[in-house]
Amino acid sequence: GHFARIDHQRQQRTGFPEVVWGPGKTPEQIAEILARMRPYYPCVMATRISADVFAAVRSRLGGLHYFEVAQICSTAPILPPAYPGQVGLVCAGTADLPVAEEAAITLQLSGFAVERFWDVGVAGIHRLLSVRDRLETMQVLIVVAGMEGALPSVVAGLVSAAVIAVPTSIGYGANLGGLAPLLTMLNSCAPGIGVVNIDNGFGAAMLAAKMLRSLPQRAATGSM
Amino acid sequence: GHFARIDHQRQQRTGFPEVVWGPGKTPEQIAEILARMRPYYPCVMATRISADVFAAVRSRLGGLHYFEVAQICSTAPILPPAYPGQVGLVCAGTADLPVAEEAAITLQLSGFAVERFWDVGVAGIHRLLSVRDRLETMQVLIVVAGMEGALPSVVAGLVSAAVIAVPTSIGYGANLGGLAPLLTMLNSCAPGIGVVNIDNGFGAAMLAAKMLRSLPQRAATGSM
Amino acid sequence: GHFARIDHQRQQRTGFPEVVWGPGKTPEQIAEILARMRPYYPCVMATRISADVFAAVRSRLGGLHYFEVAQICSTAPILPPAYPGQVGLVCAGTADLPVAEEAAITLQLSGFAVERFWDVGVAGIHRLLSVRDRLETMQVLIVVAGMEGALPSVVAGLVSAAVIAVPTSIGYGANLGGLAPLLTMLNSCAPGIGVVNIDNGFGAAMLAAKMLRSLPQRAATGSM
Amino acid sequence: GHFARIDHQRQQRTGFPEVVWGPGKTPEQIAEILARMRPYYPCVMATRISADVFAAVRSRLGGLHYFEVAQICSTAPILPPAYPGQVGLVCAGTADLPVAEEAAITLQLSGFAVERFWDVGVAGIHRLLSVRDRLETMQVLIVVAGMEGALPSVVAGLVSAAVIAVPTSIGYGANLGGLAPLLTMLNSCAPGIGVVNIDNGFGAAMLAAKMLRSLPQRAATGSM
Amino acid sequence: GHFARIDHQRQQRTGFPEVVWGPGKTPEQIAEILARMRPYYPCVMATRISADVFAAVRSRLGGLHYFEVAQICSTAPILPPAYPGQVGLVCAGTADLPVAEEAAITLQLSGFAVERFWDVGVAGIHRLLSVRDRLETMQVLIVVAGMEGALPSVVAGLVSAAVIAVPTSIGYGANLGGLAPLLTMLNSCAPGIGVVNIDNGFGAAMLAAKMLRSLPQRAATGSM
Amino acid sequence: GHFARIDHQRQQRTGFPEVVWGPGKTPEQIAEILARMRPYYPCVMATRISADVFAAVRSRLGGLHYFEVAQICSTAPILPPAYPGQVGLVCAGTADLPVAEEAAITLQLSGFAVERFWDVGVAGIHRLLSVRDRLETMQVLIVVAGMEGALPSVVAGLVSAAVIAVPTSIGYGANLGGLAPLLTMLNSCAPGIGVVNIDNGFGAAMLAAKMLRSLPQRAATGSM
Amino acid sequence: GHFARIDHQRQQRTGFPEVVWGPGKTPEQIAEILARMRPYYPCVMATRISADVFAAVRSRLGGLHYFEVAQICSTAPILPPAYPGQVGLVCAGTADLPVAEEAAITLQLSGFAVERFWDVGVAGIHRLLSVRDRLETMQVLIVVAGMEGALPSVVAGLVSAAVIAVPTSIGYGANLGGLAPLLTMLNSCAPGIGVVNIDNGFGAAMLAAKMLRSLPQRAATGSM
Amino acid sequence: GHFARIDHQRQQRTGFPEVVWGPGKTPEQIAEILARMRPYYPCVMATRISADVFAAVRSRLGGLHYFEVAQICSTAPILPPAYPGQVGLVCAGTADLPVAEEAAITLQLSGFAVERFWDVGVAGIHRLLSVRDRLETMQVLIVVAGMEGALPSVVAGLVSAAVIAVPTSIGYGANLGGLAPLLTMLNSCAPGIGVVNIDNGFGAAMLAAKMLRSLPQRAATGSM
Ligand SMILES: Nc1ncnc2c1ncn2[C@@H]1O[C@H](COP(=O)(O)O)[C@@H](O)[C@H]1O
Ligand SMILES: Nc1ncnc2c1ncn2[C@@H]1O[C@H](COP(=O)(O)O)[C@@H](O)[C@H]1O
Ligand SMILES: Nc1ncnc2c1ncn2[C@@H]1O[C@H](COP(=O)(O)O)[C@@H](O)[C@H]1O
Ligand SMILES: Nc1ncnc2c1ncn2[C@@H]1O[C@H](COP(=O)(O)O)[C@@H](O)[C@H]1O
Ligand SMILES: [Mg+2]
Ligand SMILES: [Mg+2]
Ligand SMILES: [Mg+2]
Ligand SMILES: [Mg+2]
Ligand SMILES: [Mg+2]
Ligand SMILES: [Mg+2]
Ligand SMILES: [Mg+2]
Ligand SMILES: [Mg+2]
C-alpha cells in the first residue's frame, strides 16, 4: 500500500516498532499492513479495533489475537515477561477500564509485567490505602481517571515511583470530553507526574516501557 | 449617594443585609455606604478591602475593624457565636489562606462558629486523615483549594457533612486563573458538593450560613 | 464482578450508599451490581437508565421500580418521607424536566419530602412571584435552568433558604452544552448559591439531602 | 495626519459622523482629528478618554467638554433633545456605571432624551418592579449588567420595548472578562434582545439612536 | 398539560404571545399546546418543527399551516401586513437560508412586511452594492451570515437603518459551531449592530418586530 | 554568547538569514548578536525593539538604523528594491499601523518594493473601492485588521493576487486578544487567503518575500 | 434556482470561477448549479461530495468526473498542466490523505502540476529528509498534518519555497477537532508559513494557484 | 509558622523532601521555612525566587546559594552526582532558558548528572541532528519548548530514551500563554512522551529524578 510508508527503522531508533492506529483505516488496509509487517517483528499490534472491525480483519488474515476490552489485535499472544520490573496499573472507576486495559495489554504484548488495581477512586480513599503496600513494589505507576481526575495527585503523594497520568473522557457536563481531568493532572500539587493525551492508554504504556527497558541496561554504561 | 440604591429589605427577604463589595469603589464611597447602613444593622461588612484602602476609609469614618488576611473591614468586632452549629474550614495550601480567611471572618462576623484546618492538601493525604475526627464533628465544611483542586472530592468521600467547594486562582500554566480547580470540583466523583465562584470565600460563607441558620428553626415548622 | 469494588463503608462514612451510574455499563453489569447490593440496603438506585436499558435489566432481575422522566430505576418504591424538612424543586422550562425529576426522585427515594414548581422561568417573572409564599416554606431549594440560567439569581434574592443551582444543557447556539447557564450561576450577584455540574440533578439532590439530614441531629451536639 | 482617512460621507450614509476611539491614539492625534472634523459637524465625540488624556488634549485644543464617568470628550455640550422618543438606561450595579454613562452621554450628545434607572439588579427584584411603570413609557431600553448579566432577560419579559443588552467586564473568577454575562444575554429565554460587545456602551447608544431616528420619518414613506 | 404553564399575560406585557419551541417536545405535546392556545390568539406558531414532526402533529390537530424551509408551523396563514414599515432580510449564502426564512416567516405571520435579499455575501461585494438602493428603503435590516460572518459590518457601514445580526452555524474547521461569526458580529467596527444567538432567526424577528411595532404609536405620546 | 546558537546556514536553506526576536533579550544580548552577525550579512534586523531598548542597544553598538512605528532596528538602511514585483500593504484602521509597518519595513529592508493603503476598513467600503485599481497592480497583498477582521475577505473577493491576512490584537470585549479576527480570517468565504499569527507583521512579510523571490527565477526551471 | 446568485464575474475579478460547496445542498441543487455553470467555464467543480451524493447527482446530470478520496466531482477530467511551476503536496500520515487529495485534485483540475509526498510525518524525520532534494524543486509547498501538526515547521526550516499549512481534524483527546495542529501552525518558529482553516485542502490549493498563476505574468509589468 | 504544615514524611514516602514554592510567600516566610527545614535535610530548595526576593531572604538567613537564571535558592551547593545515569536537557530557543535551567539546577541539587543542549529548535533541524549521538547516551530526556512546541515530537522519534516534555509560555498571539505548545506535546504522533504543566521545569526534573533513582535499586527486588 503506497498509502502507508512503514517506518522500519523505528524499532532500531526508538526501541519499539510502529503500531497500527485503527481509526480511519479500512479492515483491508489494517490486514494488509499487519501482513506486511509480521515477517519482520515478533509482535505487531493494532489499536482501537472494535469487535466488528476485528471480525472483518480476521476474515482476511489468519493467526491474529484479540483483546476485546482493550480493543487491541495482535500477531502474537501475551507471553511471559521478557524484561525486569513491573508496572502498576491504577484505575479510578469501572468506566475507565477500556483505557486502562489498552495500557495493560500493550505492556504485556511488549514483554512487561503488570499488576492491575481497578476501581480505587478517591471518593472512597480507603480502597486506595488498602493497596498501598502492593503499589510500593511497582517500578512505575500508570494512573487512569476520568471525571475530575484527582487520583494521580493522591497516588503521587503516597508512593515513590514515577507516575504516568491518563485522563479519560468519562464524565458529563463540564467534563468537556476529558479536558477537566487533563487539567487536573497537569496542575497537580504533587510533583513527579507525566501526563499523556485523553484516553491514550497506548501512549502511557509506551512511556512506561521506555522507562523500564532503557534504564537498567543503560545505567551500566552511565557516563557521569 | 444616588450611585447606590441600598436594598434594605434584603435582610428581611434573605436573612442577611447587603455587603459592600470593595472593587471599583472609592474610599469615599465605601465610607459613605458604611455610614448610611450602620444605624440599621448590628454589623455591616465590606470585602476585598486592601490595607491601603482601609487606611483611607478609616480616615473618613471611625469605629471600624479590619481583618488583613481576609481583606475585610466591618462596623463591629467578632463576637461569640450567636447560632448553633460549626463550620469547618479546610484549606489545601498556604497560598489559599486569603480566600479561606474571607470565608472564616465573614462567618464569624455573622455569628457563626468556625474551626480552621490549614495546609492539608492531597499531596500529603495523612495530614487530612489526621484531622478526620475533628472534621466529623462539623455541621458544614468549606473546602478551599487551588492548583488542581482535588481536596473537596477526598473530603466529601470521607465525612457526612455537606461540602462547599471554593476553587482559588493559585497556580500557574494551565491553571487558567482558577478554571482548572473549578472544573475539578464541578466534576467531582464524590456527590454532595456545591461549588462557588473562583476565590469567592464570601459566597461560600453565605451559603454555609444559610444552611446553618435557616434549617433548625424552620425544621420545627416543616410542613411534610 | 471484579470490575466493580463496591464501597460498602460509604453509607457509614457519608450517610448514603453508592448509587449505580448507568452510562457505559451493560444491562448485565447493572443487574449484577443491583443484585449484589440489594441485600444490604433498604433502597439501591441506578441513574441515567433509559427505558430500553431498563427493559433489559428487568428481564434479568425482578422487583425493580422505574421512573421514566427521571431515568432512574430502584429496588424500592417511593415511601412516605422519613426525615423532617422539605426541598423545593424549581424549574425554568419544560425541557428542563428530566434533570429536575432526577433530583426529585432521588430525594424521594432517599426519604425526603419535595414540592415541585415547574415552568416558572424569568421570561414571565410573575409566575415565580405567584409561588413565592410556598417557596418561603421550603428548607432548601434546588433551582434547575438551561438557556441563560438566570433563575437561581432571582430566587436567591427572593427567599432565605440555601439555593442549589443546576445548569442544564438545554439551549442552542452559544449555550455551549450548558456552559452558559453554568457560568451564569457561578457569577450570580445574589450570594448563597452552590452550583453542581451541568444536568447533575442527582448531585443536587445529594447535597440537599446532606443539608437536611445531618444538620438537625448534629446541631443538638454542636460544639461551640 | 495621513494616519487617519476620515470617512466624511459616513454621516450621509449611516446618519452619524465618525467618532474618535481613544485607545492607542496619542493626545496629539486626538486633538488633531477633533480639530479637523469640528468645522464640519455640530458635535464631534471621542470615547474612552481618561481624565489624564483629556487634560493633555485640552492643553492643545480649546472649547472641549468632558464627561468624566462616561470617559467622553466632545466639541459641543449636551443640548435639549432634538428627536422624539426616549431611551431608558437600566443598570444592574454601581460598578456598571461607567459603561451605562458612556451610553447615556453618547445619546444625549446625539440629540436624544434618556432616563436613568441605576442599581436595580436582580438580587433585589423589587427594585426593578418599582420602576416598571416608568420603564413602560420608554421607546427603547438599554440594559447594562456585569457578573451573571441576568437583568436583560427579566426586563425583556416585563415590558414591550426592544431591549439592547450590554454585558460588562465587572466581576471576578469565572466571569472571564465579561464573557459570562455576554453568554447569558445571547442565550436569553426572553425574545427581542439585541446584544452588543462587552463594555460597549457607545455601540448600544448608536443602535438605540438608529432605531429612534430612522423609524418615524421613514415609516411615513413606508413601501408596503 | 401541567408540564407547561402557558404565560397568557405575555402578549399584554411584551406585545407578542408565547411561541412553542419545538426541540425536546413530543408531537403530542406540541399539538396539545397549540390546541390550548389557539382559541385565544389570532396566530400561534411553533418553531424548529421538522417535516416528520409536522406530519405527526397534523395527524392530531387540523387546520395547521407549514413552512418547510423555515421549519415553522402555525395556526394561521400569512396575511397582508398589519403594521407599517418593512424589514429587509439579507443573507450571505445559500446554506444560511433556513435561518433567514425562520426570521422571514416569523415576521410575516406576526403581521410585518419583509423583503428578501439572498446570497449577497462579501466574497462578491458587487452583489450587495447592486441592491443597496432597495436596502436604503427598509426600516430595519436583519443580516444572516455563517462562515466568517463579515456581512453585517459591511451592511451597517452602507445604510442608515438599525442592523440585527444573526450568526449561523454554517461552516467547518475553526468555525466552532457558529462562534466565529458570532465573535465577528460582536466586534464589528461599524456601530449600530445588535447581535442575537447563533441560528436564532426567530429572536432576530422578534427584535425587529418590537422596533417596528412599538415605536410609531409610542412616539406620539413620547415624554420629552 | 553560548546562549544563542546562530543558524548560519539558514539563509542558504531558506533564502533569509535569522532575525533577532527582541522580547526576553537584554540590550546587551541584542547588541552582541547583531555585532556577531553583521560581518556575514548585508542587513541584520531585530524586531519588537521599543525606543527605550533601542537607545540602550545603540549606546553599545554604532551604525544602527531604527524604525519607530515598526519597532525594528537594523544594521543597514532601506535601499532601492532589489527584486521585481510589489507588495500591497492594506490596513483597516489607524491602530493597526504598528503591525502593518512591521511588515512594510521588513519587506523594504529585505529588498522588496511596497505600497501602503492605510485606514481602508470595511465600515466605509468606498475607501477600499477607491484604491482598487492600484491594488490590482500588486503581485501579493498583505491585509492587516483587528476588531472583527473582515477586510481580507472583501479584498480577496475583489482582486486576483494572493492575500496574506494578519489579525491584530486591537479591539476590546469579546475580541479576545485578537482571536476574533484570527477566526474571521481562517473562516473566510473568499478562498485564497493564508493567515499568520496575531500581530505577526514580520511573518506575513517573510511569506510575501518567499512568494516574490523564489517564484520568477524558479519558474524558469519549472519541471512539468 | 433563485436560491443561488451565481457570481459570474468572480473569474474575471479573482482569476477562478465559483466552486460549489457541497454540504447542506441537495443532489438536485448541486446538479442544477453545475448544469447552469457548465456552459460558461472549461471546468466546474463541487467539493465535499460523498460517493452517495455523487451517485444521486450523476443520475440527474451526465458527463461528470469523480475523485473519491478527494470527494470532488467536476465537469471535466484532469488535463496536462496549463501553467508553469509545480506544487509539492506533503502529508504527515495516512489519515490525512482525504484533505491532501482535495488540495491535489483541485490544483490538477485548475491546470497546475503537483507532486505528492505522503506519510512523511515527524515521528520518523528521516522519511522527510530522504525527499528533501525533490522538495527543493517545488515552487510552492502545501503541508497537511493532523495530531500535533509539527510538520510545516520542520519543512519551512528545510526549504526555501513558501509553505501553506493545512491542519486536519485527525487525532483524538485534546486534539480538539483540529484546533491543536491549527495553533501549532500559527505559532510556528519558522517564518514564511500561511495557514488555512482545518481540513481546508481546497483553500490551500486556491492560495497556491494564485501564487503560481498571477506572479510570472504580472512580474513582467511590475511597477517598482 | 502555623501558616505552613511541613510534610516531614514526604521524603520517606516519595523519595524527596518538600520544596518551597516562592510565589505568594514573603521573604520572611521563605527564610523561616528554610531555617526550620535545614536541620533535617542535606539540601532544601526554594523555587521561583527573583533576585530581589533572594536579597531579602539572604539578609535574614545566611549560608544560602542562588542560581539566578533558574531562580532557585538552596541551602547547599551543587555537589558531584550521587546517582548513576544522566539527564539530557534539550531546549528549543534562548527564551526558554529559565525554564530549562529550573529543571537542570533542581536535578543537580538533587544529586543527578545533566548535560545541556541549548537552542536546537526545529526551524534548523540540523542543529538537533548534530547532537543526536550525545542524546543517545542519555537515560532520560527533558525537552523544553515554547511557540509551537514541536521539538519533543522530533526528539522522541529520534532516540530511545523516555521524553519528558515541558511547554513554555514563550510566544505571542495565539500562543495563549503556553496552551499552544502544551496541546502540541499532548497530541504528539511520536509515542513515549510525558507532559508536565506550562513552564514547570521543576516538575519535569522531579519526574526524571524519580525515574533515575527508583528504578535500578528497585529492579533488584522486582517481583515478576
Ligand atoms: N491507541 C493509540 N493512541 C495513540 N497513538 C497510537 C495508538 N495506536 C497507535 N498509535 C500511534 O500511531 C502510529 C500509527 O499511525 P498510522 O501511520 O496512521 O498507522 C503508531 O506508530 C503509533 O505511534
Ligand atoms: N467578596 C465577595 N465576593 C462576591 N460577592 C460579594 C463579595 N462581597 C460582596 N459581594 C456581593 O456584592 C454585593 C454588593 O454589590 P455592590 O452593590 O456593588 O456593593 C453584596 O450584596 C454581595 O451580594
Ligand atoms: N426558534 C427559536 N429560537 C429561540 N427561542 C425560541 C424559538 N422559538 C421559540 N422560542 C422561545 O421559546 C419560548 C417557548 O419555550 P417553551 O416553554 O419551552 O415552549 C417562546 O416563548 C420563545 O420565547
Ligand atoms: N517551580 C515549581 N513548580 C511547580 N511546583 C513546585 C515548584 N516549586 C515547588 N513546587 C511544589 O510546591 C510545593 C510547595 O508548596 P508550598 O507548600 O506552597 O511551598 C512543593 O512541595 C512542590 O511540590
Ligand atoms: Mg466504582
Ligand atoms: Mg504546604
Ligand atoms: Mg414554557
Ligand atoms: Mg448595589
Ligand atoms: Mg452563493
Ligand atoms: Mg479610521
Ligand atoms: Mg504512518
Ligand atoms: Mg535561537
Coordinates of C-alpha atoms in Angstrom, one line a residue, chain A:
Chain A
G1 CA 0.0 0.0 0.0
H2 CA 1.6 3.2 -1.1
F3 CA -0.8 4.9 1.3
A4 CA 1.5 3.8 4.2
R5 CA 5.3 4.3 4.3
I6 CA 6.2 1.9 7.1
D7 CA 8.9 3.2 9.3
H8 CA 11.1 0.1 9.5
Q9 CA 13.9 1.8 11.3
R10 CA 11.7 2.9 14.1
Q11 CA 12.4 -0.1 16.3
Q12 CA 16.1 0.5 15.9
R13 CA 15.9 4.2 16.7
T14 CA 13.3 4.2 19.5
G15 CA 13.2 0.6 20.7
F16 CA 9.7 -0.3 19.5
P17 CA 8.2 -1.0 16.1
E18 CA 5.3 1.1 14.6
V19 CA 1.9 0.3 15.9
V20 CA -1.2 0.4 13.6
W21 CA -3.7 3.1 14.7
G22 CA -7.1 1.7 13.7
P23 CA -9.3 4.8 13.3
G24 CA -9.8 5.9 9.7
K25 CA -8.4 2.7 8.2
T26 CA -10.5 0.0 6.4
P27 CA -10.2 -3.6 7.5
E28 CA -8.5 -4.3 4.2
Q29 CA -5.8 -1.7 5.0
I30 CA -5.3 -3.0 8.5
A31 CA -5.0 -6.6 7.3
E32 CA -2.5 -5.6 4.6
I33 CA -0.3 -3.5 7.0
L34 CA -0.2 -6.3 9.6
A35 CA 0.6 -8.9 6.9
R36 CA 3.4 -6.7 5.5
M37 CA 4.9 -6.1 9.0
R38 CA 4.5 -9.6 10.5
P39 CA 7.6 -11.2 8.9
Y40 CA 9.9 -8.6 10.5
Y41 CA 8.7 -8.3 14.1
P42 CA 7.9 -10.8 16.9
C43 CA 4.6 -9.0 17.6
V44 CA 2.7 -6.4 15.6
M45 CA -0.2 -4.6 17.2
A46 CA -3.2 -2.6 16.0
T47 CA -5.1 -0.4 18.5
R48 CA -8.7 1.0 18.6
I49 CA -10.1 -2.1 16.8
S50 CA -13.7 -2.7 17.6
A51 CA -15.1 -6.3 17.6
D52 CA -16.8 -5.7 14.3
V53 CA -13.6 -4.4 12.6
F54 CA -11.7 -7.3 14.1
A55 CA -14.1 -9.8 12.6
A56 CA -13.5 -8.2 9.2
V57 CA -9.8 -8.2 9.6
R58 CA -9.7 -11.8 10.7
S59 CA -11.7 -12.9 7.7
R60 CA -8.7 -11.6 5.6
L61 CA -5.7 -12.6 7.8
G62 CA -5.3 -15.7 10.0
G63 CA -3.3 -16.1 13.2
L64 CA -4.5 -13.0 15.0
H65 CA -5.2 -12.5 18.7
Y66 CA -7.9 -10.1 20.0
F67 CA -8.3 -8.4 23.4
E68 CA -11.8 -7.0 23.4
V69 CA -11.9 -4.7 26.4
A70 CA -8.6 -3.2 25.3
Q71 CA -9.7 -3.1 21.6
I72 CA -6.4 -4.4 20.5
C73 CA -5.5 -7.1 18.0
S74 CA -2.0 -8.5 17.6
T75 CA 0.0 -11.1 15.6
A76 CA 1.2 -12.8 18.8
P77 CA -0.3 -13.8 22.2
I78 CA 0.8 -12.5 25.6
L79 CA 4.0 -14.3 26.6
P80 CA 5.8 -14.3 30.0
P81 CA 7.5 -11.0 30.8
A82 CA 10.8 -10.5 29.0
Y83 CA 12.0 -7.6 31.0
P84 CA 12.6 -7.0 34.7
G85 CA 10.4 -4.6 36.6
Q86 CA 6.7 -4.3 37.0
V87 CA 4.1 -1.6 36.0
G88 CA 1.2 -0.9 38.4
L89 CA -2.0 0.0 36.6
V90 CA -4.3 2.0 38.8
C91 CA -7.8 2.9 37.7
A92 CA -10.4 5.2 39.3
G93 CA -13.7 3.7 38.1
T94 CA -15.3 0.9 36.2
A95 CA -15.9 3.1 33.1
D96 CA -12.2 3.8 32.8
L97 CA -11.4 0.1 32.2
P98 CA -11.1 0.2 28.4
V99 CA -8.4 2.9 28.6
A100 CA -6.6 1.1 31.4
E101 CA -6.7 -2.2 29.5
E102 CA -5.3 -0.6 26.4
A103 CA -2.3 0.3 28.5
A104 CA -2.1 -3.1 30.2
I105 CA -2.3 -5.2 27.1
T106 CA 0.1 -3.0 25.2
L107 CA 2.7 -3.5 28.0
Q108 CA 2.1 -7.3 28.2
L109 CA 2.4 -7.8 24.5
S110 CA 5.6 -5.7 24.6
G111 CA 7.1 -8.1 27.2
F112 CA 6.5 -6.3 30.5
A113 CA 4.8 -7.5 33.7
V114 CA 1.8 -5.6 35.0
E115 CA -0.4 -5.6 38.1
R116 CA -4.0 -4.2 38.0
F117 CA -5.6 -2.1 40.7
W118 CA -9.1 -1.4 39.5
D119 CA -11.9 0.8 40.9
V120 CA -9.9 2.6 43.6
G121 CA -11.1 6.2 43.1
V122 CA -10.8 9.0 45.6
A123 CA -14.5 9.0 46.6
G124 CA -13.5 6.0 48.8
I125 CA -9.9 6.7 49.7
H126 CA -9.6 3.6 51.9
R127 CA -9.7 1.5 48.8
L128 CA -6.5 3.1 47.6
L129 CA -4.9 3.0 51.1
S130 CA -5.6 -0.8 51.3
V131 CA -3.5 -1.5 48.3
R132 CA -0.7 0.9 49.1
D133 CA 1.8 -1.8 50.1
R134 CA 1.5 -3.5 46.7
L135 CA 1.8 -0.2 45.0
E136 CA 5.1 0.4 46.7
T137 CA 6.6 -2.6 45.0
M138 CA 5.9 -1.3 41.5
Q139 CA 8.7 0.3 39.4
V140 CA 6.3 2.7 37.5
L141 CA 2.7 3.5 38.0
I142 CA 0.1 4.3 35.3
V143 CA -3.0 6.0 36.9
V144 CA -6.1 6.3 34.8
A145 CA -9.0 8.5 35.8
G146 CA -12.0 10.4 34.3
M147 CA -14.5 12.8 35.9
E148 CA -12.3 15.1 38.0
G149 CA -9.1 13.1 37.7
A150 CA -7.9 13.6 41.2
L151 CA -6.4 10.1 41.6
P152 CA -2.8 10.7 40.3
S153 CA -2.3 13.6 42.8
V154 CA -3.1 11.3 45.7
V155 CA -1.1 8.4 44.4
A156 CA 2.0 10.5 43.6
G157 CA 1.9 11.8 47.2
L158 CA 1.8 8.3 48.6
V159 CA 4.5 6.3 46.8
S160 CA 7.9 7.0 45.4
A161 CA 7.7 5.6 41.8
A162 CA 7.2 7.8 38.8
V163 CA 3.5 8.3 38.0
I164 CA 2.1 8.5 34.4
A165 CA -1.3 10.0 34.4
V166 CA -4.0 9.2 31.8
P167 CA -7.2 11.4 31.8
T168 CA -10.2 9.7 30.3
S169 CA -13.3 11.2 28.5
I170 CA -15.6 9.6 31.1
G171 CA -17.9 12.1 32.7
Y172 CA -20.6 14.6 31.6
G173 CA -21.4 18.3 31.8
A174 CA -18.4 20.4 32.4
N175 CA -16.1 17.4 31.9
L176 CA -15.5 18.7 28.4
G177 CA -14.6 15.4 26.8
G178 CA -11.8 14.8 29.3
L179 CA -10.3 18.3 29.4
A180 CA -11.3 18.6 33.1
P181 CA -9.2 15.6 34.3
L182 CA -6.5 16.6 31.9
L183 CA -6.2 20.0 33.5
T184 CA -6.4 18.4 37.0
M185 CA -3.4 16.2 36.2
L186 CA -1.3 18.9 34.7
N187 CA -1.9 21.2 37.7
S188 CA -1.2 18.5 40.3
C189 CA 0.4 19.8 43.5
A190 CA 2.3 16.5 43.9
P191 CA 5.4 16.6 41.7
G192 CA 6.7 13.8 39.5
I193 CA 3.7 13.2 37.2
G194 CA 3.9 12.9 33.4
V195 CA 0.6 13.4 31.6
V196 CA -0.4 11.9 28.3
N197 CA -3.4 12.7 26.0
I198 CA -7.0 11.9 26.9
D199 CA -7.8 8.2 26.7
N200 CA -4.3 7.5 25.5
G201 CA -3.6 4.2 27.3
F202 CA -1.3 3.2 24.5
G203 CA 0.9 6.3 24.9
A204 CA 1.1 5.8 28.7
A205 CA 2.2 2.2 28.1
M206 CA 5.0 3.2 25.7
L207 CA 6.3 5.8 28.1
A208 CA 6.4 3.2 30.9
A209 CA 8.0 0.7 28.6
K210 CA 10.8 3.2 27.7
M211 CA 11.4 3.9 31.3
L212 CA 11.7 0.2 32.3
R213 CA 13.5 -1.0 29.3
S214 CA 16.2 1.5 28.6
L215 CA 17.2 2.4 32.1
P216 CA 18.8 -0.7 33.7
Q217 CA 20.9 -1.7 30.7
R218 CA 21.9 1.9 30.0
A219 CA 22.7 2.6 33.6
A220 CA 25.6 0.2 33.5
T221 CA 27.3 2.4 30.9
G222 CA 26.2 5.7 32.6
S223 CA 28.7 8.5 31.8
M224 CA 29.0 10.6 34.9

